[in-house]
Amino acid sequence: AQSVTQPDIHITVSEGASLELRCNYSYGATPYLFWYVQSPGQGLQLLLKYFSGDTLVQGIKGFEAEFKRSQSSFNLRKPSVHWSDAAEYFCAVAPYSGAGSYQLTFGKGTKLSVIP
Amino acid sequence: DGGITQSPKYLFRKEGQNVTLSCEQNLNHDAMYWYRQDPGQGLRLIYYSQIVNDFQKGDIAEGYSVSREKKESFPLTVTSAQKNPTAFYLCAASVGGSNPLHFGNGTRLTVT
């Protein structure tokens, strides 16, 4: 079974600083990988996804993530954080199968606080 | 405007009562899901449905039931057998396979 670890429960950065949120996964083959963002009391919004190909993927709101197979990682980055980026971020993994399991496994999330 | 509608946003019930959470989608997606979210626990899958009249248990199905009579609707019933029902419940839909999920805005259930 797949699993996802987000080592940082809470991160605080200053507005304008760079950001990296860590995600490590455990899965026997190449997985599908996702990053979602959740504002308080709201649902989750997809930031970006990796299925195959270029290991550096671009998402919405200026975010990017890099898939590193050797490290089983899919870290999320942003060069300059805005106060509106304060939210909770979830990494998720799904099996590499278009017709198979429909189950995403989510990490426990990283809460991002932004200091003005 | 396509999306997923969960209602109500807040729900309060007395212990021992069953309660049904509504989830409607107009995205024409085949697959629908229910997740439970607790602080610091991430999202845990309760039930999912790939097609109408079919659904499967997720990781924490005990104390919950669902139905999928229409493609657009996937209601979740929290029964009195669920020992700790107070949580934030999220409904999602996808075109299927391992494609991204589209989420509703959630229902916060409080049972006292």
Short mmCIF file of C-alpha atoms in Angstrom, two decimals:
data_model
loop_
_atom_site.label_atom_id
_atom_site.label_comp_id
_atom_site.label_asym_id
_atom_site.label_seq_id
_atom_site.Cartn_x
_atom_site.Cartn_y
_atom_site.Cartn_z
CA ALA A 1 0.00 0.00 0.00
CA GLN A 2 1.15 3.51 -0.70
CA SER A 3 1.85 6.08 1.99
CA VAL A 4 2.75 9.77 2.13
CA THR A 5 4.81 11.62 4.71
CA GLN A 6 4.85 15.36 5.14
CA PRO A 7 7.54 15.87 7.78
CA ASP A 8 6.66 19.46 8.65
CA ILE A 9 3.40 19.99 10.53
CA HIS A 10 3.69 23.79 10.58
CA ILE A 11 5.96 26.22 8.72
CA THR A 12 6.18 29.98 9.13
CA VAL A 13 7.79 32.18 6.49
CA SER A 14 8.00 35.90 5.88
CA GLU A 15 6.15 37.41 2.96
CA GLY A 16 8.46 37.55 -0.05
CA ALA A 17 10.64 34.69 1.16
CA SER A 18 10.99 31.42 -0.72
CA LEU A 19 9.11 28.30 0.33
CA GLU A 20 9.69 24.59 0.13
CA LEU A 21 7.24 22.05 1.52
CA ARG A 22 8.48 18.49 1.76
CA CYS A 23 6.68 15.34 0.68
CA ASN A 24 8.00 11.79 0.69
CA TYR A 25 6.03 8.85 -0.60
CA SER A 26 6.25 5.11 -0.39
CA TYR A 27 5.05 3.14 -3.37
CA GLY A 28 6.41 0.18 -5.33
CA ALA A 29 6.17 1.73 -8.76
CA THR A 30 5.89 5.15 -10.35
CA PRO A 31 2.96 6.87 -8.75
CA TYR A 32 0.74 9.75 -9.70
CA LEU A 33 1.53 12.66 -7.36
CA PHE A 34 -0.53 15.68 -6.40
CA TRP A 35 -0.38 18.79 -4.27
CA TYR A 36 -3.60 20.32 -2.93
CA VAL A 37 -4.19 23.49 -0.92
CA GLN A 38 -6.96 24.07 1.63
CA SER A 39 -8.06 27.39 3.07
CA PRO A 40 -9.72 27.25 6.51
CA GLY A 41 -13.21 25.74 6.40
CA GLN A 42 -12.99 25.06 2.68
CA GLY A 43 -12.48 22.14 0.35
CA LEU A 44 -9.21 21.26 -1.32
CA GLN A 45 -7.98 22.83 -4.54
CA LEU A 46 -5.54 21.11 -6.86
CA LEU A 47 -2.26 23.02 -7.22
CA LEU A 48 -0.43 20.67 -9.56
CA LYS A 49 0.00 17.05 -10.53
CA TYR A 50 2.72 14.75 -11.84
CA PHE A 51 1.84 11.79 -14.03
CA SER A 52 4.95 11.29 -16.17
CA GLY A 53 7.49 13.17 -18.29
CA ASP A 54 9.26 16.31 -17.11
CA THR A 55 10.02 15.92 -13.43
CA LEU A 56 9.56 19.65 -12.76
CA VAL A 57 5.88 20.53 -12.94
CA GLN A 58 4.32 23.95 -12.85
CA GLY A 59 1.06 24.63 -11.12
CA ILE A 60 -1.32 27.42 -10.33
CA LYS A 61 -0.55 30.44 -8.13
CA GLY A 62 3.16 30.33 -9.00
CA PHE A 63 3.85 26.96 -7.38
CA GLU A 64 6.07 24.24 -8.79
CA ALA A 65 7.10 20.78 -7.63
CA GLU A 66 9.92 18.44 -8.52
CA PHE A 67 9.63 14.67 -8.66
CA LYS A 68 12.82 12.92 -7.54
CA ARG A 69 12.52 9.20 -7.95
CA SER A 70 15.82 8.44 -6.20
CA GLN A 71 14.62 10.25 -3.08
CA SER A 72 10.94 9.27 -3.35
CA SER A 73 10.13 12.93 -2.98
CA PHE A 74 7.79 15.47 -4.52
CA ASN A 75 8.58 18.78 -2.83
CA LEU A 76 6.50 21.89 -3.46
CA ARG A 77 8.24 25.22 -3.99
CA LYS A 78 7.43 28.86 -4.51
CA PRO A 79 10.09 31.55 -5.03
CA SER A 80 8.25 34.36 -3.28
CA VAL A 81 5.40 33.76 -0.83
CA HIS A 82 2.38 36.06 -0.63
CA TRP A 83 0.24 36.55 2.47
CA SER A 84 -2.65 34.88 0.61
CA ASP A 85 -0.65 31.64 0.44
CA ALA A 86 -1.31 31.00 4.13
CA ALA A 87 -3.26 27.74 4.14
CA GLU A 88 -2.80 24.03 4.65
CA TYR A 89 -1.06 22.01 1.96
CA PHE A 90 -1.58 18.32 1.27
CA CYS A 91 0.54 15.97 -0.79
CA ALA A 92 -1.21 12.90 -2.23
CA VAL A 93 -0.24 9.77 -4.14
CA ALA A 94 -2.27 7.45 -6.35
CA PRO A 95 -1.35 4.18 -8.02
CA TYR A 96 -0.07 4.38 -11.58
CA SER A 97 -3.13 2.85 -13.18
CA GLY A 98 -5.74 4.49 -15.31
CA ALA A 99 -8.25 1.73 -14.76
CA GLY A 100 -7.34 0.52 -11.33
CA SER A 101 -7.65 1.89 -7.87
CA TYR A 102 -9.47 5.13 -7.36
CA GLN A 103 -7.92 5.74 -4.00
CA LEU A 104 -5.69 8.66 -3.31
CA THR A 105 -3.61 8.53 -0.16
CA PHE A 106 -3.07 11.90 1.48
CA GLY A 107 -0.34 13.12 3.77
CA LYS A 108 -1.35 14.72 7.06
CA GLY A 109 -0.74 18.19 5.76
CA THR A 110 1.58 21.13 6.37
CA LYS A 111 0.11 24.34 7.70
CA LEU A 112 1.75 27.44 6.26
CA SER A 113 1.71 30.74 8.15
CA VAL A 114 2.97 33.92 6.47
CA ILE A 115 4.39 36.84 8.44
CA PRO A 116 3.73 40.24 6.82
CA ASP B 1 -20.82 26.92 -13.34
CA GLY B 2 -19.75 23.33 -12.70
CA GLY B 3 -18.92 22.13 -9.25
CA ILE B 4 -19.69 20.08 -6.20
CA THR B 5 -22.26 21.26 -3.68
CA GLN B 6 -22.27 20.02 -0.13
CA SER B 7 -25.07 20.95 2.21
CA PRO B 8 -25.45 22.07 4.85
CA LYS B 9 -22.16 23.74 5.72
CA TYR B 10 -22.73 23.19 9.46
CA LEU B 11 -24.77 20.39 11.00
CA PHE B 12 -25.54 19.69 14.63
CA ARG B 13 -27.02 16.46 15.95
CA LYS B 14 -27.61 14.71 19.21
CA GLU B 15 -25.77 11.50 19.95
CA GLY B 16 -27.72 8.43 18.83
CA GLN B 17 -29.32 10.09 15.80
CA ASN B 18 -28.54 9.21 12.21
CA VAL B 19 -27.71 12.14 9.95
CA THR B 20 -27.39 12.41 6.17
CA LEU B 21 -24.92 14.72 4.43
CA SER B 22 -25.75 15.82 0.92
CA CYS B 23 -23.34 15.90 -2.03
CA GLU B 24 -24.40 16.91 -5.52
CA GLN B 25 -22.20 17.40 -8.59
CA ASN B 26 -22.85 18.82 -12.05
CA LEU B 27 -19.44 17.95 -13.46
CA ASN B 28 -20.72 14.74 -15.07
CA HIS B 29 -17.91 12.84 -13.32
CA ASP B 30 -18.31 9.11 -12.90
CA ALA B 31 -16.47 8.67 -9.60
CA MET B 32 -17.46 10.19 -6.28
CA TYR B 33 -15.85 9.99 -2.86
CA TRP B 34 -16.40 10.81 0.79
CA TYR B 35 -13.49 11.78 3.01
CA ARG B 36 -13.32 12.57 6.68
CA GLN B 37 -10.88 15.19 7.94
CA ASP B 38 -9.75 15.52 11.55
CA PRO B 39 -7.13 18.01 12.77
CA GLY B 40 -3.62 16.71 12.12
CA GLN B 41 -4.93 13.54 10.46
CA GLY B 42 -5.14 14.49 6.83
CA LEU B 43 -7.98 13.03 4.78
CA ARG B 44 -9.25 9.50 5.26
CA LEU B 45 -11.43 7.76 2.70
CA ILE B 46 -14.84 6.61 3.91
CA TYR B 47 -16.57 5.35 0.74
CA TYR B 48 -16.22 5.78 -2.98
CA SER B 49 -18.35 5.01 -6.00
CA GLN B 50 -17.11 4.46 -9.53
CA ILE B 51 -20.53 4.15 -11.20
CA VAL B 52 -24.20 4.45 -10.36
CA ASN B 53 -25.58 1.75 -8.05
CA ASP B 54 -22.10 0.63 -7.05
CA PHE B 55 -19.83 1.71 -4.20
CA GLN B 56 -16.90 0.40 -2.18
CA LYS B 57 -15.72 0.83 1.38
CA GLY B 58 -12.70 2.96 2.03
CA ASP B 59 -10.37 2.86 4.99
CA ILE B 60 -12.85 3.95 7.66
CA ALA B 61 -16.32 2.84 6.49
CA GLU B 62 -17.57 1.50 9.83
CA GLY B 63 -20.55 3.49 11.08
CA TYR B 64 -21.24 5.08 7.70
CA SER B 65 -23.48 4.21 4.75
CA VAL B 66 -23.90 5.62 1.25
CA SER B 67 -26.08 5.30 -1.83
CA ARG B 68 -25.51 6.14 -5.47
CA GLU B 69 -28.90 6.10 -7.20
CA LYS B 70 -28.03 8.95 -9.55
CA LYS B 71 -24.77 9.98 -11.14
CA GLU B 72 -25.10 13.47 -9.68
CA SER B 73 -25.70 12.50 -6.07
CA PHE B 74 -23.76 10.60 -3.42
CA PRO B 75 -25.27 11.14 0.04
CA LEU B 76 -23.47 9.95 3.16
CA THR B 77 -25.34 8.78 6.25
CA VAL B 78 -23.52 8.93 9.56
CA THR B 79 -25.20 6.34 11.73
CA SER B 80 -25.43 6.08 15.48
CA ALA B 81 -22.87 3.26 15.25
CA GLN B 82 -20.11 5.74 14.36
CA LYS B 83 -18.33 6.19 17.68
CA ASN B 84 -16.74 9.57 17.00
CA PRO B 85 -18.75 11.33 14.28
CA THR B 86 -17.76 14.92 14.96
CA ALA B 87 -15.51 15.91 12.02
CA PHE B 88 -15.25 17.82 8.76
CA TYR B 89 -16.62 15.80 5.85
CA LEU B 90 -15.50 16.37 2.29
CA CYS B 91 -17.13 15.08 -0.87
CA ALA B 92 -15.14 14.83 -4.10
CA ALA B 93 -15.59 13.71 -7.69
CA SER B 94 -13.30 12.75 -10.54
CA VAL B 95 -13.50 11.44 -14.07
CA GLY B 96 -12.11 8.19 -12.70
CA GLY B 97 -8.87 6.29 -12.61
CA SER B 98 -6.11 8.23 -10.92
CA ASN B 99 -7.25 11.62 -12.11
CA PRO B 100 -7.37 14.62 -9.81
CA LEU B 101 -10.25 15.04 -7.42
CA HIS B 102 -12.55 18.05 -7.38
CA PHE B 103 -13.73 18.82 -3.87
CA GLY B 104 -16.82 20.39 -2.40
CA ASN B 105 -16.52 22.94 0.41
CA GLY B 106 -17.29 20.45 3.12
CA THR B 107 -19.81 19.92 5.91
CA ARG B 108 -18.77 20.33 9.52
CA LEU B 109 -20.74 17.86 11.65
CA THR B 110 -20.92 18.29 15.40
CA VAL B 111 -22.52 15.57 17.50
CA THR B 112 -23.15 16.20 21.19
#
